Tab-separated table of C-alpha atoms and ligand atoms in Angstrom:
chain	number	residue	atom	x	y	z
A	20	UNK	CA	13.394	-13.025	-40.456
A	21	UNK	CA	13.751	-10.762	-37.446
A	22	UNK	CA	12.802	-7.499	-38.314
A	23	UNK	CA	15.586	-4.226	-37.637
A	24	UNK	CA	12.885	-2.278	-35.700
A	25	UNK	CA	13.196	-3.236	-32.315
A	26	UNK	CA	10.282	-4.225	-30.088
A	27	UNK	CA	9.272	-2.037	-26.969
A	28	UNK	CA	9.776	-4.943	-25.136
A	29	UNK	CA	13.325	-5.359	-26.368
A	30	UNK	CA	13.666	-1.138	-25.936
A	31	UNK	CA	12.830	-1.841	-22.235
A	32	UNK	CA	14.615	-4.371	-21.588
A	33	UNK	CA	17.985	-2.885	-22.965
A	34	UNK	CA	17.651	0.418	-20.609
A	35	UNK	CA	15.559	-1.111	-17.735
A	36	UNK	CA	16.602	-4.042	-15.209
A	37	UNK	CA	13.721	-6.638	-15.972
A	38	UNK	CA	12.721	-4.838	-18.601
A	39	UNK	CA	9.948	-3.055	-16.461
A	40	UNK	CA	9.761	0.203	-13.937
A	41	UNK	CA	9.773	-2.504	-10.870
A	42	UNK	CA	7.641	-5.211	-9.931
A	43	UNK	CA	6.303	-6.504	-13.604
A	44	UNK	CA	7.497	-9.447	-14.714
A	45	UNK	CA	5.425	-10.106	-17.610
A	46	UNK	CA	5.885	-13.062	-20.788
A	47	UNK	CA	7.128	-11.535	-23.958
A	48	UNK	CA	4.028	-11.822	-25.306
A	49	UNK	CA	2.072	-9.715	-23.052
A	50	UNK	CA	4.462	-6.671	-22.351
A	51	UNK	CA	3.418	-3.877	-23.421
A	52	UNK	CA	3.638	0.100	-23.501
A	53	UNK	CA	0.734	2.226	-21.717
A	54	UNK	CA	0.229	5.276	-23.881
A	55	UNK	CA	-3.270	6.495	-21.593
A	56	UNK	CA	-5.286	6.137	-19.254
A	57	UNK	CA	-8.636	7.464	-19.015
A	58	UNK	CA	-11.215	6.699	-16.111
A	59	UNK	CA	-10.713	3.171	-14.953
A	60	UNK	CA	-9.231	1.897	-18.639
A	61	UNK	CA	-5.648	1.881	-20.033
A	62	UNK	CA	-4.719	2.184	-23.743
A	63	UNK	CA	-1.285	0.368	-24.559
A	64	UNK	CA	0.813	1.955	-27.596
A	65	UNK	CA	-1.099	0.041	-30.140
A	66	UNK	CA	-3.967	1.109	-28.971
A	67	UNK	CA	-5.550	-1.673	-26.998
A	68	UNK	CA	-7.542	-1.132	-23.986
A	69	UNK	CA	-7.185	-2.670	-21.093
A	70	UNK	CA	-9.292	-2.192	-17.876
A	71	UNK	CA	-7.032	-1.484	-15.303
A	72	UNK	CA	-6.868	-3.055	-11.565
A	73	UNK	CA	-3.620	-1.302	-9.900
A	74	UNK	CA	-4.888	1.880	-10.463
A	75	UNK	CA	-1.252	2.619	-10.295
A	76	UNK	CA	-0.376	1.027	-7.141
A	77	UNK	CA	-3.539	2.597	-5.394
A	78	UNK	CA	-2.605	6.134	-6.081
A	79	UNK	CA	-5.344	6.952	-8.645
A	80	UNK	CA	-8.339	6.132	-6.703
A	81	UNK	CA	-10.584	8.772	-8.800
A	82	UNK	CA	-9.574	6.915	-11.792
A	83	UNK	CA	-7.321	8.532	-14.793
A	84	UNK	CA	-6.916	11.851	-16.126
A	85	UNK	CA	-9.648	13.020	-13.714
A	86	UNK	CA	-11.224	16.341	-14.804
A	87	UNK	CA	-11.197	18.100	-10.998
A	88	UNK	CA	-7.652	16.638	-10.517
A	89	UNK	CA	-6.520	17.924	-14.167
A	90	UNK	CA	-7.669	21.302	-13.678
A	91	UNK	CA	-6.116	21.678	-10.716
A	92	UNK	CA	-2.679	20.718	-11.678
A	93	UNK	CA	-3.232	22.610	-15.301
A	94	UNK	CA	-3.956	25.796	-12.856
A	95	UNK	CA	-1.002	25.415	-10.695
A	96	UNK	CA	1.424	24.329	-13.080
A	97	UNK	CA	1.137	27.532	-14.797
A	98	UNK	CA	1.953	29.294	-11.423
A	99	UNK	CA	4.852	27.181	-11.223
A	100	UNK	CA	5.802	24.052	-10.342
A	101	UNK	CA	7.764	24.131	-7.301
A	102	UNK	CA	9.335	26.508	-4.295
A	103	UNK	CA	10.447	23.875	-1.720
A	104	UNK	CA	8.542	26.892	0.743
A	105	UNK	CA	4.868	26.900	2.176
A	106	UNK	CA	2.472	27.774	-0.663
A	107	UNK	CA	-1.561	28.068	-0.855
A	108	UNK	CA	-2.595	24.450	-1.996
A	109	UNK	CA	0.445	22.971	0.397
A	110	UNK	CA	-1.332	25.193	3.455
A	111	UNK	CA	-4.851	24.171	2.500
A	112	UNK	CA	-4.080	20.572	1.948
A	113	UNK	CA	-2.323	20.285	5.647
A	114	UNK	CA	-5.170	21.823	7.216
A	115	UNK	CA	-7.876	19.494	5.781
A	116	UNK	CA	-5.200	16.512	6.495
A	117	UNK	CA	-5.112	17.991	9.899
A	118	UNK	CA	-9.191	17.918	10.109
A	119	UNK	CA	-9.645	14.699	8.761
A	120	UNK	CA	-7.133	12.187	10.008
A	121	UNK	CA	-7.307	12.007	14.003
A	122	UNK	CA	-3.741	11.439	14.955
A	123	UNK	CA	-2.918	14.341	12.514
A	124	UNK	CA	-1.810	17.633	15.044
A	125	UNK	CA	0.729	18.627	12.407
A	126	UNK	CA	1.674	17.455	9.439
A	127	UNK	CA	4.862	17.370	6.677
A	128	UNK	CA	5.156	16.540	3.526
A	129	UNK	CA	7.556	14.362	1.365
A	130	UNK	CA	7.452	12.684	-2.106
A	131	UNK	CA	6.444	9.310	-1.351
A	132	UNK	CA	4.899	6.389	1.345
A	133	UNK	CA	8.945	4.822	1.177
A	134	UNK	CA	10.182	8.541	2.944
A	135	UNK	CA	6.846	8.787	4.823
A	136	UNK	CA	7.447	5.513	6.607
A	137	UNK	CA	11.337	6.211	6.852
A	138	UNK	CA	10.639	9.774	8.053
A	139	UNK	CA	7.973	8.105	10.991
A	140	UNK	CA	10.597	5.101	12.069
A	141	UNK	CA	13.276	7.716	12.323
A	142	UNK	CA	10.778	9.896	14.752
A	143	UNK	CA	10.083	7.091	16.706
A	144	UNK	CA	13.926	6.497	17.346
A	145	UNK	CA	14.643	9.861	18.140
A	146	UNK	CA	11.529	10.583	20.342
A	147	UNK	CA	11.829	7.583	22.520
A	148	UNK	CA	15.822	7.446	22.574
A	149	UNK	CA	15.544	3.731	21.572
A	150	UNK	CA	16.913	1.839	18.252
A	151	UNK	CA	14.575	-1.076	17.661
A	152	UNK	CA	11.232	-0.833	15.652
A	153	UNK	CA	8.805	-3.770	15.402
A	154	UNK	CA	7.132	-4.664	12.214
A	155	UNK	CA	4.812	-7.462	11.304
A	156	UNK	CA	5.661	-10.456	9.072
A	157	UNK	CA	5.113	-9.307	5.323
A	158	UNK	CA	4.154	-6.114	5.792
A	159	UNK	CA	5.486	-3.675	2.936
A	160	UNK	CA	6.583	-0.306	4.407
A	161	UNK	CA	8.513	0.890	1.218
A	162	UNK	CA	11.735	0.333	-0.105
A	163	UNK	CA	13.629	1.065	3.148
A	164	UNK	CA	15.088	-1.704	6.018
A	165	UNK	CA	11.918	-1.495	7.762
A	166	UNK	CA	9.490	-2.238	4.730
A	167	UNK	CA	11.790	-5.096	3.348
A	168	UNK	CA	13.069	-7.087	6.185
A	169	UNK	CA	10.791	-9.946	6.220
A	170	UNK	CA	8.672	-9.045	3.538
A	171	UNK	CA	8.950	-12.178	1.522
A	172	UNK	CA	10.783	-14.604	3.987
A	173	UNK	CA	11.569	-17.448	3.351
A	174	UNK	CA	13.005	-19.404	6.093
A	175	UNK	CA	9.927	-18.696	8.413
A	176	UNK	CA	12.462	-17.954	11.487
A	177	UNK	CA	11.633	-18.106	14.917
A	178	UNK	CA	9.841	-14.774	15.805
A	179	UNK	CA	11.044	-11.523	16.437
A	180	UNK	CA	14.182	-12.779	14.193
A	181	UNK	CA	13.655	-11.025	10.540
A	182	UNK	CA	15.149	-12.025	7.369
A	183	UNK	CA	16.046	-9.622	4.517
A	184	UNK	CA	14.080	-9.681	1.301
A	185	UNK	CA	16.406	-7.353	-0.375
A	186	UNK	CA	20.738	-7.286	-0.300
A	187	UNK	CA	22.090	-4.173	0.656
A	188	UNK	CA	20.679	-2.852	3.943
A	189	UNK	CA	22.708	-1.373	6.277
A	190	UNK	CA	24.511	-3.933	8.908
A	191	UNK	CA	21.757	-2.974	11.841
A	192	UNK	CA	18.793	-3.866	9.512
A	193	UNK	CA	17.908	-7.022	10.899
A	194	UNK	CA	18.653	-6.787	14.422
A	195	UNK	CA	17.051	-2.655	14.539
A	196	UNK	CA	14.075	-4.697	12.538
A	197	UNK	CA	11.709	-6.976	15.240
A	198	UNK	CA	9.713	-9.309	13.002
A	199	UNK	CA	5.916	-10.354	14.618
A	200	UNK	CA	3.390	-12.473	13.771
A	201	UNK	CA	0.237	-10.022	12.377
A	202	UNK	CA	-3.233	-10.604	14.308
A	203	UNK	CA	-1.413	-12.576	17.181
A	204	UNK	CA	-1.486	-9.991	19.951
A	205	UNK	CA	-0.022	-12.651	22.620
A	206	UNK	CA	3.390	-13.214	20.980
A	207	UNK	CA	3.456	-9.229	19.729
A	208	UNK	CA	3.009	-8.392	23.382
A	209	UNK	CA	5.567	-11.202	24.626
A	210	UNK	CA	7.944	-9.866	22.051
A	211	UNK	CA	7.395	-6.471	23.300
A	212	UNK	CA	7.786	-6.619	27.047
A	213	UNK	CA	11.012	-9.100	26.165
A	214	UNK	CA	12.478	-5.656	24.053
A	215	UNK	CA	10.518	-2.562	25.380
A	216	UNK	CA	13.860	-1.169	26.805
A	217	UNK	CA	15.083	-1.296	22.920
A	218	UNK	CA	12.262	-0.722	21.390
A	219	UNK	CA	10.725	2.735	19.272
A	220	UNK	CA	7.366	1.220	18.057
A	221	UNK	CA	5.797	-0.659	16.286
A	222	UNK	CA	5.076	0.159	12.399
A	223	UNK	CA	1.354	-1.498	11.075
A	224	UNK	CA	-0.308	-1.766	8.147
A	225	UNK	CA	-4.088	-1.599	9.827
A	226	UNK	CA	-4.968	-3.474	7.212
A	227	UNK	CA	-2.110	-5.939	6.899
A	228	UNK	CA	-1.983	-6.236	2.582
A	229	UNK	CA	-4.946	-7.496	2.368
A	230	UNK	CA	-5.545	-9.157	5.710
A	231	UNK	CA	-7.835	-7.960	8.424
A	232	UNK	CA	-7.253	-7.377	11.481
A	233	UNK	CA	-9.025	-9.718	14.282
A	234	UNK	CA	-11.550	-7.830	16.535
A	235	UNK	CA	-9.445	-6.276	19.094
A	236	UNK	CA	-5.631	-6.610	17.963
A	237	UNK	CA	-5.410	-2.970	16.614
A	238	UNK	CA	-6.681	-2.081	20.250
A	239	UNK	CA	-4.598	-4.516	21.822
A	240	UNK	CA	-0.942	-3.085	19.913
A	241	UNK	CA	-2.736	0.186	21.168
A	242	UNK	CA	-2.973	-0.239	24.680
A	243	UNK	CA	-0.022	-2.450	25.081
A	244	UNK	CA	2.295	0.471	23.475
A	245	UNK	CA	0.263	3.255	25.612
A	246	UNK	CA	1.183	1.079	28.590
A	247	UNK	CA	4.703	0.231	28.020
A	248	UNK	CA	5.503	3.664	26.616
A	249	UNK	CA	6.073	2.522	22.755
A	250	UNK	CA	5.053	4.726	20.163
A	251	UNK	CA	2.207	3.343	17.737
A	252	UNK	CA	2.821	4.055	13.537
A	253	UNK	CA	-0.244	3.598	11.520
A	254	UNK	CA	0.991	2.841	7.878
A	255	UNK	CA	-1.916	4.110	6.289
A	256	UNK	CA	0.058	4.827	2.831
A	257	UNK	CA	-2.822	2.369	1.346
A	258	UNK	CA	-5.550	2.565	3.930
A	259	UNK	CA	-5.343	6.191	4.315
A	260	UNK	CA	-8.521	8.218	2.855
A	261	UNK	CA	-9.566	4.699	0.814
A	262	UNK	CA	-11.177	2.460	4.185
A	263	UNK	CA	-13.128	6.481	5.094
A	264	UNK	CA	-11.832	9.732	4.744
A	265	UNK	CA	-10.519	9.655	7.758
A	266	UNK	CA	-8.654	6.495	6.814
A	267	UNK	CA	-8.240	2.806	9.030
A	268	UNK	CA	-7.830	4.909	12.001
A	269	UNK	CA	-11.668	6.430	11.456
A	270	UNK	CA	-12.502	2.515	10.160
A	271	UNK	CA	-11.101	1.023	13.201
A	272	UNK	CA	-11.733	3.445	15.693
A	273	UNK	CA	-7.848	3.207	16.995
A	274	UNK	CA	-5.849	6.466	17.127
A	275	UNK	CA	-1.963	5.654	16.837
A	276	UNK	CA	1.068	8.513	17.385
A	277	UNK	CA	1.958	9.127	13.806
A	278	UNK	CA	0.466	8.156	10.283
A	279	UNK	CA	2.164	7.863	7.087
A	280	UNK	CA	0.178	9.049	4.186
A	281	UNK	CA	0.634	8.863	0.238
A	282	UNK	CA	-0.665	7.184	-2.759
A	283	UNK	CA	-4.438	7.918	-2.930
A	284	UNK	CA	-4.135	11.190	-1.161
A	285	UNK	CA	-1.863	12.447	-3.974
A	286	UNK	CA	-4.190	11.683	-7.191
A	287	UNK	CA	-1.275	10.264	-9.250
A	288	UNK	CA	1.253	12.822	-8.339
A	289	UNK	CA	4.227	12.291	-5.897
A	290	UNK	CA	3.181	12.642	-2.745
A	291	UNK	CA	4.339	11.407	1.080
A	292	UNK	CA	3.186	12.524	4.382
A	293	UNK	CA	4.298	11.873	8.177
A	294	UNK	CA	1.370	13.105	9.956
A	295	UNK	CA	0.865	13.099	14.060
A	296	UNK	CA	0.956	14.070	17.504
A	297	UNK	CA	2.364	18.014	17.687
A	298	UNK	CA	5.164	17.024	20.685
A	299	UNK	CA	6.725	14.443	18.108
A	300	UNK	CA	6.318	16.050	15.178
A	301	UNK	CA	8.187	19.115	16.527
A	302	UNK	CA	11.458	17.386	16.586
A	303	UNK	CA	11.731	18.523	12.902
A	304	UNK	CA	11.418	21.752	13.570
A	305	UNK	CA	14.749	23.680	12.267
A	306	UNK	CA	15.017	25.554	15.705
A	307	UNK	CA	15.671	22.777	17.309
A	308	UNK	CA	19.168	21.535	15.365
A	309	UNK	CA	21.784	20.972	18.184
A	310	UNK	CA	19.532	19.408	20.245
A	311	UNK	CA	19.643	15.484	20.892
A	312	UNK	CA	16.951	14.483	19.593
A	313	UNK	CA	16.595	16.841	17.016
A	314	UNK	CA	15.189	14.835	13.458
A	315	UNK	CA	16.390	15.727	9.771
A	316	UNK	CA	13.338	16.317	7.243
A	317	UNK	CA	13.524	17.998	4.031
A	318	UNK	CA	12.504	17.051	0.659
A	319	UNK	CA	13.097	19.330	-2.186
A	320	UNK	CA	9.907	18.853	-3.750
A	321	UNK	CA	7.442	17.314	-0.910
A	322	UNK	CA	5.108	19.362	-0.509
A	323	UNK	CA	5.330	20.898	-3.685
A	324	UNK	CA	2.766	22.701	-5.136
A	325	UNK	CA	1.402	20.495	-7.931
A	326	UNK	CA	0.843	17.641	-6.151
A	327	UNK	CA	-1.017	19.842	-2.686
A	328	UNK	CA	-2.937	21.104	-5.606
A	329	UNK	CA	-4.048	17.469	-7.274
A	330	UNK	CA	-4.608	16.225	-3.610
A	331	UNK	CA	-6.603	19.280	-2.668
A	332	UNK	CA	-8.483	18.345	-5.405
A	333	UNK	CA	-8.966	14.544	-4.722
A	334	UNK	CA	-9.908	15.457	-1.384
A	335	UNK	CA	-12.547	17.635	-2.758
A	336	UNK	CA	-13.955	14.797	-4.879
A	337	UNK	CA	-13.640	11.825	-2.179
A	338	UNK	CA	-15.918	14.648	0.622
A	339	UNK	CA	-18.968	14.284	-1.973
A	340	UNK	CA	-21.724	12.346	-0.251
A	341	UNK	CA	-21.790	8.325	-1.210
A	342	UNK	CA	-18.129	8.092	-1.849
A	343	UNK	CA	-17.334	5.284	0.555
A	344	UNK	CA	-20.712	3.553	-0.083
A	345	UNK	CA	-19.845	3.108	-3.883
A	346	UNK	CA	-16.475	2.427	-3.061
A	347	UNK	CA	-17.160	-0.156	-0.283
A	348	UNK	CA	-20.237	-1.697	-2.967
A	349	UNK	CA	-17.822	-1.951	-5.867
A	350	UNK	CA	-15.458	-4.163	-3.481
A	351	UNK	CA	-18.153	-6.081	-2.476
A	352	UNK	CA	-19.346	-7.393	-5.915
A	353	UNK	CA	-15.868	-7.927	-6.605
A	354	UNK	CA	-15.062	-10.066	-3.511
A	355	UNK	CA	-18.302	-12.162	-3.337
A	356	UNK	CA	-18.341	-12.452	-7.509
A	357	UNK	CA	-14.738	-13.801	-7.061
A	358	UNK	CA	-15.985	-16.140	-4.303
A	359	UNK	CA	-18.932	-17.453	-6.273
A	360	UNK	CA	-16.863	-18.182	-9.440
A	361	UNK	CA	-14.015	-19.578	-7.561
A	362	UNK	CA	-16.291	-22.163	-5.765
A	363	UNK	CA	-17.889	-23.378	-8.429
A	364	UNK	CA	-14.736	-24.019	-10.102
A	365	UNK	CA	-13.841	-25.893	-7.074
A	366	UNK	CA	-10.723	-24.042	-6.648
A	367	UNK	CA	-9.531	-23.488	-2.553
A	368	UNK	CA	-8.953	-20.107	-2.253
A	369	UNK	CA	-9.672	-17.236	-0.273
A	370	UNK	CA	-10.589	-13.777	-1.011
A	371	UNK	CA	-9.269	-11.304	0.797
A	372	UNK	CA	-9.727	-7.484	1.379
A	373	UNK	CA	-12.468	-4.358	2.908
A	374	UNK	CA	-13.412	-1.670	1.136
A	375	UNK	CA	-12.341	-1.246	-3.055
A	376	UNK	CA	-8.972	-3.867	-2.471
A	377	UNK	CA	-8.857	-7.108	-2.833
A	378	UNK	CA	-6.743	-10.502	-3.477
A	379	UNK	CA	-6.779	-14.090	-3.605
A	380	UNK	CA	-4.902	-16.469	-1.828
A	381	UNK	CA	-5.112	-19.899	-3.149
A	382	UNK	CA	-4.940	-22.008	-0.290
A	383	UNK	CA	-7.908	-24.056	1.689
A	384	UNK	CA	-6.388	-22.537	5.123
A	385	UNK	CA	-8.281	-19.689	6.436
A	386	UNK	CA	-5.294	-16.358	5.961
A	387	UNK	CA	-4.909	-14.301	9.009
A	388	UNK	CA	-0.789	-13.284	8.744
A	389	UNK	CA	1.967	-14.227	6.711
A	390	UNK	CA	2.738	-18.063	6.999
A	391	UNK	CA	-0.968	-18.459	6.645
A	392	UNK	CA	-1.013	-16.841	2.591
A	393	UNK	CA	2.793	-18.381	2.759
A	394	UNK	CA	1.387	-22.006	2.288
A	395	UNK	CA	-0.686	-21.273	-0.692
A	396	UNK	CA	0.012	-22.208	-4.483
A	397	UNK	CA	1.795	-19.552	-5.897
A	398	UNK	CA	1.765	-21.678	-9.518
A	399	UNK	CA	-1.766	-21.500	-9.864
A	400	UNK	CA	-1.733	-17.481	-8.838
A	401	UNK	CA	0.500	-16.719	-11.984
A	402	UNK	CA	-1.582	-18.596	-14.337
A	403	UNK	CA	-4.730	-17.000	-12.831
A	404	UNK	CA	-2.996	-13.565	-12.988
A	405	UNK	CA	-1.432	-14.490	-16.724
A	406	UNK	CA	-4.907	-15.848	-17.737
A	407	UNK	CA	-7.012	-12.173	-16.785
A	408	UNK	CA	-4.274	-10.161	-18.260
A	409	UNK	CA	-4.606	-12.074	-21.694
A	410	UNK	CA	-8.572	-11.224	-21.080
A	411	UNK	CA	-7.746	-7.791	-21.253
A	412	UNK	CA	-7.776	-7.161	-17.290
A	413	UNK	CA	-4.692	-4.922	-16.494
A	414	UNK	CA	-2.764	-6.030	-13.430
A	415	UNK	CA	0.730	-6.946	-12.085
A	416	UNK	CA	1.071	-10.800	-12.250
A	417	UNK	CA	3.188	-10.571	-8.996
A	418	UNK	CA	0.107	-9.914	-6.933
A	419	UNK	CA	-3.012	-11.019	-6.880
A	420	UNK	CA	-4.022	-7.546	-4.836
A	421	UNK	CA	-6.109	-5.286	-6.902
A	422	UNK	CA	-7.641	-1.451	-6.119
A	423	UNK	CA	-10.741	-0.616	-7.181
A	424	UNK	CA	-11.288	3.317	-8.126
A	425	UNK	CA	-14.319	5.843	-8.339
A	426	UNK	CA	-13.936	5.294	-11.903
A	427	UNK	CA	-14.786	1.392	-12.109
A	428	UNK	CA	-18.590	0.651	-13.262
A	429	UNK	CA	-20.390	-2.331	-12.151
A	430	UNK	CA	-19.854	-3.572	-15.496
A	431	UNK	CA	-16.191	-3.099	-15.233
A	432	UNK	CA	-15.975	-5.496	-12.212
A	433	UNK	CA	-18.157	-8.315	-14.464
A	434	UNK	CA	-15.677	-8.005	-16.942
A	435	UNK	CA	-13.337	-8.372	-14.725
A	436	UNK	CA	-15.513	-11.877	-13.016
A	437	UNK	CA	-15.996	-12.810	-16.976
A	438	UNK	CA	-12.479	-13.112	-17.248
A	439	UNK	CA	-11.879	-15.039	-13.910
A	440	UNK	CA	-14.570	-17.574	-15.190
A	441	UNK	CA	-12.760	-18.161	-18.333
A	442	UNK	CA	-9.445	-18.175	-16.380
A	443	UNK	CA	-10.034	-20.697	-14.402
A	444	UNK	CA	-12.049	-22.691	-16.734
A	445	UNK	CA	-9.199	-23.156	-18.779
A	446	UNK	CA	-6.720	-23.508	-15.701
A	447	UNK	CA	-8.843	-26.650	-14.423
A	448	UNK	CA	-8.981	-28.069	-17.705
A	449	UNK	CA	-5.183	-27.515	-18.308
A	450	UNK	CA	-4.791	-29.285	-15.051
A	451	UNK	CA	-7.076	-32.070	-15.695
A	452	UNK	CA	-5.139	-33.321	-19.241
A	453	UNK	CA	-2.696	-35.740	-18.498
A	454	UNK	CA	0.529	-34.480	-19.159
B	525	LIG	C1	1.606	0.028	3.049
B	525	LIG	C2	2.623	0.683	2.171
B	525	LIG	N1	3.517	1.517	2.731
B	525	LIG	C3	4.440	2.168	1.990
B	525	LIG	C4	4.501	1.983	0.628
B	525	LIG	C5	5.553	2.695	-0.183
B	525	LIG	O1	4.988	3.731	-0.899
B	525	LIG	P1	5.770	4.352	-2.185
B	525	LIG	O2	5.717	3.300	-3.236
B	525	LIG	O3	5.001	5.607	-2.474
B	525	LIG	O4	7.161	4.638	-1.743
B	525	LIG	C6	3.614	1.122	0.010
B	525	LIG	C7	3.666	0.905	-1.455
B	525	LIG	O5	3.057	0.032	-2.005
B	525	LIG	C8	2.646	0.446	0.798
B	525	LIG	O6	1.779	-0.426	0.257
């Protein structure tokens, strides 16, 4: 008898495409409602707790409902929540940006990493007087041309040709769009003296998902862009203040033009920045409307005072001493506990990651770009995603990248390398029964 009281799941699913905010495509079985969150563990509606591995996306990297961050927002919301204008926390929080991140001469602010990156591309265009930006082979960027074409391709074309991941871009995506292969610097640089007459830039993410960069290519996409006049765009919307304060540019010791900043920096709230050199950045400035190469920036609420405040606050937190050692330890335990388990179980994967991310690619083939991870098996991620969520280990079982917070204990990560064991336990034995 089906009862009249309709499920969450089927709420969702009537007002929500997928049934989900974007990116969770979860059995009917597991869906479920988060009521709270409170350190690095999630409550769903009926009150089960889950220990959380998204973190949301990366952007709670103190873990939930943070005291400092609370009281900070608590105090500023009562002053009100927004003025589109320069206010006290928005001042503060651009100076310290300004101190800690080296490319950073000025900063602004917007509401997210998508208008960050969009905001940096469209500097790059207008400060070199060329269309063409080059991005490598499944890098995300955001919801915009340059984050989407050839994020998930699948035809594997013949590089710098991109594909589209998502209908609807404009008619100049794919050809404005230069598609490389990450970590090889001798077809980037082939590609780039072949289109340096077209080309803005290039657009990284230092730390490509989860990928590392070989010794030397961040240096190499430096030098080669300082040489041929290209302008260099550190995505650090994920790296930034989570590899060091200073983010991958203080990790890698690489200085680009412009950074984009968001997620982690914001504590939860909405937050986007385009920071960089001062004679780029001024092409926003308002005075300068009527001129060529003049660039359009305004948000109504970057910048606002709510979120300056919770990042003020976060910033506050990540400047105490041992941060980034208990950060880079938890990551550690994770990586090489994941290893361990996943070798005994005989399973060929790799584990991926620096600092508190991490993912697993199943595949025996060492990953150093896209078509590397492309090859792996993508059946046995799902059931090993499926399997920890039914454990109790929150995550999105689209990805197999996880970000660890302030707020996970060492005990959270062996609950988290409890469930793995049992996961994959029950995966090899699924996959030893004959059919
Ligand atoms: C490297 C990178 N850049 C940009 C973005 C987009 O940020 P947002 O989701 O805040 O628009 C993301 C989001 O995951 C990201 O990982």
């Amino acid at each position: 008898m089906s009862s009249s009281v309709p499920s969450a799941r089927e709420r969702s699913r009537a007002v929500f495409p997928g049934g989900s905010l974007g990116e969770y495509d979860l059995p009917a079985d597991l869906a479920v409602v988060l009521a709270r969150g409170e350190g690095a563990t999630v409550w769903d509606s009926a009150g089960r707790a889950f220990t959380d591995f998204p973190m949301g996306w990366g952007s709670v990297l103190l873990g939930h409902a943070h005291p400092a961050i609370m009281a900070a927002v608590r105090r500023q919301a009562g002053l009100g929540s927004n003025f589109a204008y320069v206010t006290a926390p928005a001042l503060e929080l651009a100076e310290e940006i300004v101190r800690a991140v080296a490319c950073a001469e000025r900063v602004r602010f917007c509401a997210s990493g998508t208008e960050a990156t969009s905001y940096a591309v469209r500097l790059a265009r207008a400060y070199t007087g060329r269309p063409k930006i080059l991005k490598f082979e499944g890098a995300y960027h955001g919801a915009n041309e340059v984050g989407t074409v050839s994020l998930f391709p699948r035809r594997l074309l013949d590089f710098p040709l991109g594909e589209p991941t998502s209908a609807g871009l404009g008619p100049g995506a794919e050809a404005e769009v230069l598609v490389a292969p990450y970590n090889d610097l001798r077809t980037t640089i082939a590609i780039l003296e072949a289109h340096r007459h077209e080309l803005a830039g290039i657009i990284v993410e230092p730390l490509h998902r989860c990928t590392s960069p070989q010794p030397g290519f961040l240096q190499g996409l430096r030098e080669a862009t300082a040489e041929m006049d290209l302008l260099l765009i550190f995505d650090e919307t994920v790296t930034g203040f989570r590899l060091a304060y200073g983010g991958a540019q203080e990790y890698y010791g690489v200085r680009p033009d412009l950074a984009t900043l968001g997620k982690a920096l914001g504590g939860g709230y909405p937050i986007g920045v385009v920071a960089g050199r001062g004679d780029i950045m001024d092409l926003v400035r308002e005075d300068r409307m009527g001129d060529p190469r003049y660039v359009w920036f305004a948000s109504s609420i970057g910048g606002n005072p709510v979120s300056t405040a919770a990042a003020c606050a976060t910033l506050a937190e990540l400047r105490t001493p041992g941060t980034y050692a208990r950060l880079f330890a938890l990551g550690e335990r994770l990586r090489s506990g994941l290893r361990a388990i996943l070798s005994n179980a005989a399973v060929a994967a790799q584990v991926q990651g620096d600092g508190p991310l991490a993912a697993v690619v199943f595949t025996d083939r060492e990953v150093v770009d896209y078509r590397t991870a492309h090859a792996s098996n993508r059946e046995l991620a799902r059931a090993y995603l499926l399997g920890l969520f039914r454990r109790g280990i929150f995550l999105n079982p689209m990805s197999t990248k996880l970000y660890l917070s302030l707020a996970h204990t060492d005990a959270d990560i062996e609950r988290f390398l409890d469930a793995a064991r049992a996961t994959l336990a029950e995966v090899g034995r699924a996959r030893r029964s004959p059919a």
